[in-house]
Every structure is written in C-alpha cells, then in structure tokens.
Short mmCIF file of C-alpha atoms in Angstrom, two decimals:
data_model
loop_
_atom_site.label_atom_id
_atom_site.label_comp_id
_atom_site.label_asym_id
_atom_site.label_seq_id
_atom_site.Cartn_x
_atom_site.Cartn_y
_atom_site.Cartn_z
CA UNK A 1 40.71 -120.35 88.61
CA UNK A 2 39.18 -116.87 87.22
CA UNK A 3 36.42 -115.12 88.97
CA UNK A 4 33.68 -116.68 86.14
CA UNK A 5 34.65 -120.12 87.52
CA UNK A 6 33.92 -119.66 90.61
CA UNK A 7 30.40 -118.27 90.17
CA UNK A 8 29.46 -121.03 87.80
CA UNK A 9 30.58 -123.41 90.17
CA UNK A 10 28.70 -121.96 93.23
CA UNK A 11 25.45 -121.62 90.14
CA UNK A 12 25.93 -125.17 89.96
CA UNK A 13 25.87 -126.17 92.92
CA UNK A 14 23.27 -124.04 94.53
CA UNK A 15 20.89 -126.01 91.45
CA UNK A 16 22.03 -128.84 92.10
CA UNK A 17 20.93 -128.56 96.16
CA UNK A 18 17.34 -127.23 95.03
CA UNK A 19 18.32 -123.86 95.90
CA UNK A 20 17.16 -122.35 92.80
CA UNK A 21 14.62 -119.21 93.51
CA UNK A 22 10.73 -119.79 92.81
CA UNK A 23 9.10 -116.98 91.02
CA UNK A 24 11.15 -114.36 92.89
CA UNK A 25 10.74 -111.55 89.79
CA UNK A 26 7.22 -110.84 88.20
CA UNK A 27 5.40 -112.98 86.18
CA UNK A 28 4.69 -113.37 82.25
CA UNK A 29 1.10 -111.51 82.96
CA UNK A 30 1.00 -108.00 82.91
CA UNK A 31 -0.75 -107.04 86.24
CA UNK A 32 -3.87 -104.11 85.94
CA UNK A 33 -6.33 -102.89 89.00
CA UNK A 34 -9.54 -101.69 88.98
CA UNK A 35 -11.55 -100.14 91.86
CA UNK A 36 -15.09 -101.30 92.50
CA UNK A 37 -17.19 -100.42 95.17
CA UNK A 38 -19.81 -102.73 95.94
CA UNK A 39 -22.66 -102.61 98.73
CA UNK A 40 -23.51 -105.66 100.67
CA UNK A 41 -27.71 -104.42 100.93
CA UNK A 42 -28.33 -107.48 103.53
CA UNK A 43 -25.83 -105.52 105.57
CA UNK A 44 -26.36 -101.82 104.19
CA UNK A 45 -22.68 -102.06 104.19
CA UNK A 46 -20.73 -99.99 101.67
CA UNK A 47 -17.74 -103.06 100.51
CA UNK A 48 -14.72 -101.08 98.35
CA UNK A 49 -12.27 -103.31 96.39
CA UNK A 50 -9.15 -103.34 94.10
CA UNK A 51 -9.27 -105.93 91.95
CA UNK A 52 -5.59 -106.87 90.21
CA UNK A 53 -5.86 -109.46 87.13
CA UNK A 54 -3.77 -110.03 84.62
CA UNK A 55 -4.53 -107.77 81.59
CA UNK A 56 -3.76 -110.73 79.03
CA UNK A 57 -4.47 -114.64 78.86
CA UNK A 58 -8.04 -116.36 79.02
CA UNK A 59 -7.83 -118.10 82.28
CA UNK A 60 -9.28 -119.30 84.17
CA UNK A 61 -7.34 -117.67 87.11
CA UNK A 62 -7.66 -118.81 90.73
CA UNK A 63 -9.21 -115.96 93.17
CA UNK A 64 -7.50 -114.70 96.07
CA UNK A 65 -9.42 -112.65 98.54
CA UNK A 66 -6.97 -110.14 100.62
CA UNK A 67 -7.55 -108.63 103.71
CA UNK A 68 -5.39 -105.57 104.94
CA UNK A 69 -4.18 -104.96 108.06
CA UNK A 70 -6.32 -102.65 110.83
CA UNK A 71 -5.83 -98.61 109.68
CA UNK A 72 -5.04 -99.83 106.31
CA UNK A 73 -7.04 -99.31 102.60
CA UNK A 74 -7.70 -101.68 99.05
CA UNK A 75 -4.55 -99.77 97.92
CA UNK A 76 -2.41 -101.24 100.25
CA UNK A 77 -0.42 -104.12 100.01
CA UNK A 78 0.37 -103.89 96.01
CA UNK A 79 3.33 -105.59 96.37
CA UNK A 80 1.26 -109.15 97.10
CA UNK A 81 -1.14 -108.41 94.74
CA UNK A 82 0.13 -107.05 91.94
CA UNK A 83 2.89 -110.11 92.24
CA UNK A 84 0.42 -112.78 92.32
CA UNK A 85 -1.38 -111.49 89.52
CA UNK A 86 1.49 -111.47 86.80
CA UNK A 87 1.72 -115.21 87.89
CA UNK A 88 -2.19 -115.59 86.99
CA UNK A 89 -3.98 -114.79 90.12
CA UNK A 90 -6.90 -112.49 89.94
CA UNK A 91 -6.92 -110.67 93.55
CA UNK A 92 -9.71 -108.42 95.12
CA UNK A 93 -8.28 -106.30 97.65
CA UNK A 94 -10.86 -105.99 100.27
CA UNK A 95 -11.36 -102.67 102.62
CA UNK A 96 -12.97 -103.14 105.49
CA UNK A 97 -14.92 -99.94 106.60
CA UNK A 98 -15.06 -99.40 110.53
CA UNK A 99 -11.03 -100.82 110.83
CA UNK A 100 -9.36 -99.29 107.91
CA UNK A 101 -7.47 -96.19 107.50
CA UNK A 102 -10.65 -93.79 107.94
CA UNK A 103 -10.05 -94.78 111.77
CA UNK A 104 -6.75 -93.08 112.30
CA UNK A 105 -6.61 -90.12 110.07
CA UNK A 106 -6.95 -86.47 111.31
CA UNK A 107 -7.56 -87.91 114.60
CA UNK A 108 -5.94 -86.61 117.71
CA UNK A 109 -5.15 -90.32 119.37
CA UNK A 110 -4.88 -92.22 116.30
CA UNK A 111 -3.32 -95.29 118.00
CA UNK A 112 -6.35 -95.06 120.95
CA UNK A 113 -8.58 -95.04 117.96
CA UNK A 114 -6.49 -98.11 116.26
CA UNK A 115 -7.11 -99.68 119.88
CA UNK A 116 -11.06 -99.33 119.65
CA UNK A 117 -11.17 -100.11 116.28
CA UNK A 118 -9.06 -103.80 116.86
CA UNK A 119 -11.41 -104.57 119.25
CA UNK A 120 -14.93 -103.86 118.26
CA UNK A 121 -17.18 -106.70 118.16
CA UNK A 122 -18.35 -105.45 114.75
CA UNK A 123 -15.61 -105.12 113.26
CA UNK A 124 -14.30 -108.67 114.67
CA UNK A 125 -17.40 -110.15 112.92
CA UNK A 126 -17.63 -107.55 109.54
CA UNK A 127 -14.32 -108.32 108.29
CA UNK A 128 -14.95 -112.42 107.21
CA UNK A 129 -18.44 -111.26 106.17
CA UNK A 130 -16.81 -109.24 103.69
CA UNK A 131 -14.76 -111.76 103.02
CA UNK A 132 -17.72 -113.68 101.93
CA UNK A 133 -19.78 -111.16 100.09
CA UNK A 134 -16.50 -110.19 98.04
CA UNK A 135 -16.44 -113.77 97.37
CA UNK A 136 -20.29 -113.73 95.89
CA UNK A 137 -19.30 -110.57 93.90
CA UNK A 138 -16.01 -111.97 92.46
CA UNK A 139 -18.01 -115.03 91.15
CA UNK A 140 -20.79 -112.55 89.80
CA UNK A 141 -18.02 -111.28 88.05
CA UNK A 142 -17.43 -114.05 86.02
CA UNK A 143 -20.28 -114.16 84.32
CA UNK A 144 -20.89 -110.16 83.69
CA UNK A 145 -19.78 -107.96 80.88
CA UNK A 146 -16.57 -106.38 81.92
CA UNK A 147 -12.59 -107.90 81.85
CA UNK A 148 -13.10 -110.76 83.69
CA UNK A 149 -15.85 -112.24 82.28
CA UNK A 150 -15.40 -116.26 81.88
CA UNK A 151 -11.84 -115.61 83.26
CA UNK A 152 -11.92 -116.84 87.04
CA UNK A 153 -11.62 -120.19 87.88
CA UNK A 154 -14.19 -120.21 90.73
CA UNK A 155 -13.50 -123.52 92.79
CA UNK A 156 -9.98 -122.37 93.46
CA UNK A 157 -10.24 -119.67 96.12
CA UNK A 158 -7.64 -118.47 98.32
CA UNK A 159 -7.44 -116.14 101.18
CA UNK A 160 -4.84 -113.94 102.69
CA UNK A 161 -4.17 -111.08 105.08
CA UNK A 162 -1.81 -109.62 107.15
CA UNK A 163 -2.27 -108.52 111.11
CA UNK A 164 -5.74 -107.83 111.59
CA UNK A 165 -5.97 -109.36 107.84
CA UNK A 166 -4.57 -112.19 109.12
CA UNK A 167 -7.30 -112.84 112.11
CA UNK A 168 -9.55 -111.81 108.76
CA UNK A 169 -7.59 -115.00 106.52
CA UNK A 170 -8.46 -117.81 109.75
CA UNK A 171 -11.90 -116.36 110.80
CA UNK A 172 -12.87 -117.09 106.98
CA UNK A 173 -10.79 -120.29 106.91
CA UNK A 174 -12.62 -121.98 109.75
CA UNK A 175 -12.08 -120.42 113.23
CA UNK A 176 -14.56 -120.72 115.72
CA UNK A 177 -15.79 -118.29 118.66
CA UNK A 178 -17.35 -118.89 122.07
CA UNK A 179 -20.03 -117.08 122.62
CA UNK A 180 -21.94 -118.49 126.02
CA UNK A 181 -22.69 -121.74 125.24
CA UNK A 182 -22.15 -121.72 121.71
CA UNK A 183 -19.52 -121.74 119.21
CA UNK A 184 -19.97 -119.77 116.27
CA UNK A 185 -17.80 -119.36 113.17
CA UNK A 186 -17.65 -117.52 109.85
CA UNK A 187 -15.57 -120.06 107.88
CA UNK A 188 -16.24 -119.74 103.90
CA UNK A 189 -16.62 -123.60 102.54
CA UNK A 190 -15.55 -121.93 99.31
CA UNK A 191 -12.10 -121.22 100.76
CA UNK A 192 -9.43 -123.98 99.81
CA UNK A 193 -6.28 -122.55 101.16
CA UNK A 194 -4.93 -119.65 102.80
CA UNK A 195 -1.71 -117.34 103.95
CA UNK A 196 -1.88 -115.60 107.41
CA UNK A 197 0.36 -113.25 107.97
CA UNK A 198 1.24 -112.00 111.18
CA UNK A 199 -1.85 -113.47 113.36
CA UNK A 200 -3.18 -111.54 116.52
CA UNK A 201 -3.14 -114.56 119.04
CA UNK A 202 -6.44 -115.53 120.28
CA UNK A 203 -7.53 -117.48 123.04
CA UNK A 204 -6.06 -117.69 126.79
CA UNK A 205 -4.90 -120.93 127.85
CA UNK A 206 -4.40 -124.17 125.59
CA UNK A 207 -7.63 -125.31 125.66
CA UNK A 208 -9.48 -122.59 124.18
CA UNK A 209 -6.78 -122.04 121.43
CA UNK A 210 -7.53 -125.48 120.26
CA UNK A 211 -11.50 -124.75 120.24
CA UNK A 212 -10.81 -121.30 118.69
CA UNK A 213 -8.03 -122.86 116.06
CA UNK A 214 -9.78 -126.60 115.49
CA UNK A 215 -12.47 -125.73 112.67
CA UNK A 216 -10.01 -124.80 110.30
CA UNK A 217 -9.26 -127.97 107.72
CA UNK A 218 -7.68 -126.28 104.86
CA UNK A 219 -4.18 -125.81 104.26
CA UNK A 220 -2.76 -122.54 105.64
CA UNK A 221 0.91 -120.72 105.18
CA UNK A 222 1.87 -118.58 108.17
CA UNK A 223 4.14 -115.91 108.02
CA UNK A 224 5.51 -113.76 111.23
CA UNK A 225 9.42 -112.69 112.03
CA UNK A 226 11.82 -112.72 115.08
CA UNK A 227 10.58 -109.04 115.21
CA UNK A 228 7.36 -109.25 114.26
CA UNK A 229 5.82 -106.90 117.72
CA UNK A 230 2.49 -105.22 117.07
CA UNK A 231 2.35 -101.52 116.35
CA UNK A 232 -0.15 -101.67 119.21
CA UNK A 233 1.12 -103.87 121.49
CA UNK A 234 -1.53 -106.70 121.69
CA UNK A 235 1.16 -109.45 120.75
CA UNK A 236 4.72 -110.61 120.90
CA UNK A 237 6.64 -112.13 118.34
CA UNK A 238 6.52 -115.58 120.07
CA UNK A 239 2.50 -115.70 120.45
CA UNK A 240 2.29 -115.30 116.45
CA UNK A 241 2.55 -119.10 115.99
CA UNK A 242 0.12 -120.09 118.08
CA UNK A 243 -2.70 -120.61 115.41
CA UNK A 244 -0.08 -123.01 113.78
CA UNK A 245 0.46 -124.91 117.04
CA UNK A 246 -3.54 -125.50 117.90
CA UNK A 247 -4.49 -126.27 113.95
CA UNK A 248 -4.86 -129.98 114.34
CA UNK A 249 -5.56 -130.54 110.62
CA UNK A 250 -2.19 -130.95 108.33
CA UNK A 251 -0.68 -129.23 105.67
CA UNK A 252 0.18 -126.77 107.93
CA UNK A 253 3.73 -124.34 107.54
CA UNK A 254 4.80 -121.81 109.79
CA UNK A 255 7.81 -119.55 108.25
CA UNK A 256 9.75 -117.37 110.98
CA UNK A 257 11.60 -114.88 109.06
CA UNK A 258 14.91 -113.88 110.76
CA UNK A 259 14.70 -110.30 111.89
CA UNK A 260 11.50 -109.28 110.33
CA UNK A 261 9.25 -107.26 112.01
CA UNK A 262 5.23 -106.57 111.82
CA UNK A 263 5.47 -103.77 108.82
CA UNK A 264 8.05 -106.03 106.69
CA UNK A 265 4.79 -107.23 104.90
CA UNK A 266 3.50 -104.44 103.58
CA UNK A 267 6.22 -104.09 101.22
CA UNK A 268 6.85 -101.62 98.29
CA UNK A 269 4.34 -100.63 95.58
CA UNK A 270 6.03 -101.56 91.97
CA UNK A 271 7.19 -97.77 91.82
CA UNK A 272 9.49 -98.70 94.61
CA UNK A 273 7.57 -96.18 97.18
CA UNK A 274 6.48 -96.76 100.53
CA UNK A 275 2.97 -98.00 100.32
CA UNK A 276 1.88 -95.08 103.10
CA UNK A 277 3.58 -92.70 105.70
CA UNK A 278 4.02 -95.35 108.49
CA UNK A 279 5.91 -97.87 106.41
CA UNK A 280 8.11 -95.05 105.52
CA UNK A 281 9.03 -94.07 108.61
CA UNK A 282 9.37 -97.47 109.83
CA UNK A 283 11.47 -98.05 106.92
CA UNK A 284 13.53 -94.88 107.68
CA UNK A 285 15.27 -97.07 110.95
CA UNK A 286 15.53 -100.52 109.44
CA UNK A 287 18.48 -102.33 107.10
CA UNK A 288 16.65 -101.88 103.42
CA UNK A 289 18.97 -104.84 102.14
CA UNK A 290 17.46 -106.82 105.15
CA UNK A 291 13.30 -105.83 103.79
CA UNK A 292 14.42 -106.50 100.32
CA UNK A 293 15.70 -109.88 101.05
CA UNK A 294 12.58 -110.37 103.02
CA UNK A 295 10.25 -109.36 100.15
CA UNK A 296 11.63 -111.68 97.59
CA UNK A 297 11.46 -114.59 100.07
CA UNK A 298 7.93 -113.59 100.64
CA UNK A 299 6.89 -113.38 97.02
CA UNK A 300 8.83 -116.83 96.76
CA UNK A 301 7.29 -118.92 99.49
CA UNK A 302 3.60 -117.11 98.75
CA UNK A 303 3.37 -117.58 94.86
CA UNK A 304 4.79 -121.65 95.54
CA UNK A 305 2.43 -121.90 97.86
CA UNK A 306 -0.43 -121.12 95.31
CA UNK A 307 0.52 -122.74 93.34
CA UNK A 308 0.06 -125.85 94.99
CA UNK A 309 -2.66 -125.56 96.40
CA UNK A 310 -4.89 -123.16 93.96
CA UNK A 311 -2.94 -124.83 90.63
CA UNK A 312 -2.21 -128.10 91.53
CA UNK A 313 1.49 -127.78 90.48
CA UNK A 314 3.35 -130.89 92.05
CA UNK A 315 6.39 -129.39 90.84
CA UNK A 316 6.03 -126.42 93.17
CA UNK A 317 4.91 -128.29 96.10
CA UNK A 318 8.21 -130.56 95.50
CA UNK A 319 9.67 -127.24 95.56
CA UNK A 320 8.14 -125.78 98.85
CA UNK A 321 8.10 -128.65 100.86
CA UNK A 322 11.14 -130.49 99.78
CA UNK A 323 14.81 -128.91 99.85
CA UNK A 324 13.97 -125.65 97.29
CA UNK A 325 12.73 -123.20 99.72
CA UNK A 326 14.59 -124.29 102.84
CA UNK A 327 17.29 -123.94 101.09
CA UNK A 328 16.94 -120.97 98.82
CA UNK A 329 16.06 -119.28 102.67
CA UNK A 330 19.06 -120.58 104.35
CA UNK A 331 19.68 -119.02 107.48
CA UNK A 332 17.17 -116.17 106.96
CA UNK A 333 14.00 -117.81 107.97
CA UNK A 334 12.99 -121.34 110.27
CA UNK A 335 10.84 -124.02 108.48
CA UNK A 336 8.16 -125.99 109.89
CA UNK A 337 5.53 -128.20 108.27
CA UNK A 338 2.97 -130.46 109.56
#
C-alpha cells in the first residue's frame, strides 16, 4: 500500500471519530482594528480600546469584551482577537489604566511594581467597571456614524481575559466579594458567556470559594496548563481550576492543556512576532512546535465555544462537547464538563 493510502486512510478515519479540526485557520472575514479612546466621566477615567471587526459582511456580529493580563496593553493579545473576528466577532480590546503595561516600564523593580499593581483595591474593582462602560460604548457604537454602525448584534455579549484578565472575565460574569458584612459584585447582566483564562485563585478555604465563585450563572470556558505558574508567583498550576470546581451553575468546561504554561496565551500577532519582549524571551526557552500546537487548539476550543453560546450553532456545540474536540486534542489537553 503506497504512502497516499495510508494518509487517506488515517483522513478517514480521524473524520469518521469526530476528530476533524474546528476553525483552526482564519476565518472568511477579513479582520481590521481601530483604536478608540474613550473616557468613562462618572469615573474621570481615561478607557483606551482596540476594536477588531470584520472589514466586510453586515452582521450583526456578537461582541466580545477582552481583558489583558496585569502589565499588558489593547495591543496585546491579537492572536484571540484578530481570530475571532475573521469568524464574525467584533472584539474591543480593553486597557485597563493603573494595571497595564505603564506599571512596569522604565521602572527599577518592575515585578515589585507588577506586585502592587495585582493587588490594589482599585484596580481589583476598575477592571469589571471597564468592562461595563466598554460595554455601554460598544452598544453606542451601533447606532453612530462610523464602521460598525447597525453591525453588532447587542444581546450576544461575551467576555474573556487572561491572568489578571481572567479575574477581569468572572468579576464581570458574576463573582461576588466580602466586604464586612456584605457581599458585593460587579457582574454585567448583559454578559451571556465567557472564557477565563488562567484565573488567579481567590478565596481561602472551601467555603468562601463557593461564596466568591456562586453568583456566576452563565456558561464559562476555562483555560490553564500543567505549567501554567504565575510570572509573580501568586498561584500554582493546580489552584487555576478552582473557579471551575466552586461554580455550582452548569455548562461549565475546564481545559488543562498538557505542558502549557502562563504566557502560552498570549500567542503570536498575525506577523508571526512575539506580541512584546517578555513573551519573547519566554519563548526563547520553550519547544515552539509545543506553543504552536497549543495556539491552534486554543483558537479551536475558543471560536466553538462562541459559537455556541454567542451563535447558537448546535453543530458546534455537538462538536465541543461531544467526541470533536476531545478528540481532535488527544493526549495534549484533559476535558471536563459539567
């Protein structure tokens, strides 16, 4: 049997098991950006965005919010964005002043200024407010003169974030925080689903992880890695799942990458360069095969996954929660759904 043979037969058979990839390469929608930079006057609070659309098609397009991680910027993170957007996404790319990369550079202790940045009160409570007033503006934007106009479909919003963007993704989804004798939250009602990537863990014992984690009823995708350590040293790979254990509302996933570390999802820019100096280096000790096989698993499980839930396409959530991903993953990546 030739060569040919044998790779139609393992074609076949790979189909035939559901292992066919999901959106893997970029969409039919040519992706553009544009930077805004709004002010939130109820906060006097200066709000920058990217905002990636696709440059043809009427719409209406779903919104996705996206939150970077702490000491990043609204460029960041263009391989998410830019991906979800040739697949008909409109995403705003939201910057988060007092815990982006303004924090860290031409400092002399940038990772004792990361520190105080990660846990400031104010920035802990500015980043899902942002969320929110991005939110407001994105809708305004629907109905003002400019590219989007009459384009967004504005009862299908998603969130999504990665590290402290991913504390950002469940504060806006729902969490709730002790203060005294009160619990208070910033959860968005607008929000309908959402992807956490590589979650701080919050809360101290079992009880107060299910107070912190209970608000949240909407359907969330978390993402972490065997590797997945913080840069500054605030969790463990094994704590990252926590929000997925004390959720108590379903359609819950939790995808564990196999050797994937914290700075795995920041990816690439679509010029193939590092998106900034410290996923370079990073990148300058790790297996690129390994990230690349990462990223297109990523950009597989993330656009089925909104499609689902921002879409309503059964087919892709007979895809992602049947056999397709699982086994398209195969022994790079655990499962778990609930």
């Amino acid at each position: 049997m030739t060569r040919r043979c044998w790779w139609l037969i393992a074609c076949c058979a790979a189909t035939l098991a559901g292992a066919e990839p999901y959106r893997p390469e970029a969409g039919p929608n040519t992706p553009v950006s544009m930077d805004l930079d709004w002010k939130d006057a109820a906060r006097d609070r200066a709000v920058p965005v990217r905002v990636w659309y696709p440059k043809d098609g009427p719409g209406p397009f779903p919104i996705i919010i996206f939150s970077h991680g702490l000491g990043g910027n609204r460029q960041a993170y263009a391989m998410h964005s830019s991906h979800w957007a040739s697949w008909g996404y409109v995403v705003c790319n939201v910057q988060h002043l007092g815990s982006d990369d303004a924090v860290w550079r031409g400092v002399a202790d940038p990772m004792a200024a990361l520190r105080r940045a990660a846990t400031d009160p104010r920035n802990l409570m500015n980043r899902p407010k942002d969320v929110s007033f991005a939110i407001d503006q994105m809708i305004a934007l629907n109905t003002a003169e400019g590219p989007l106009k009459g384009r967004l479909d504005t009862a299908k919003i998603g969130v999504s974030g990665h590290s402290f963007g991913g504390y950002t993704t469940l504060a806006s989804a729902g969490m709730t925080f002790p203060v005294g004798r009160r619990e208070i939250s910033f959860g968005d009602p607008r929000i309908v689903a959402g992807i956490a990537m590589s979650v701080p863990a919050v809360g101290k014992s079992e009880a107060m992880a299910d107070s912190i984690y209970g608000g949240i009823k909407i359907p969330i995708l978390h993402l972490t890695g065997t590797k997945d350590n913080s840069p500054i040293g605030e969790t463990a790979p094994e704590q990252r799942r926590v929000p997925y254990d004390h959720i108590k509302c379903g359609n819950q996933t939790l995808i564990i990458y196999r050797d994937a570390d914290h700075m795995v999802f920041s990816g690439y820019r679509n010029d193939g360069q590092a998106v900034d100096p410290a996923v370079a280096a990073r990148l300058g000790g790790r297996d690129a095969k390994l990230d690349a096989r990462i990223h297109t698993l990523l950009r597989e499980s993330c656009t089925a996954f909104w499609d689902c839930w921002l879409k309503g396409d059964q087919a892709a959530k007979d895809w992602f929660y049947g056999t397709g991903y699982k086994t398209e993953m195969g022994a790079d990546g655990t499962f778990e759904t609930k």
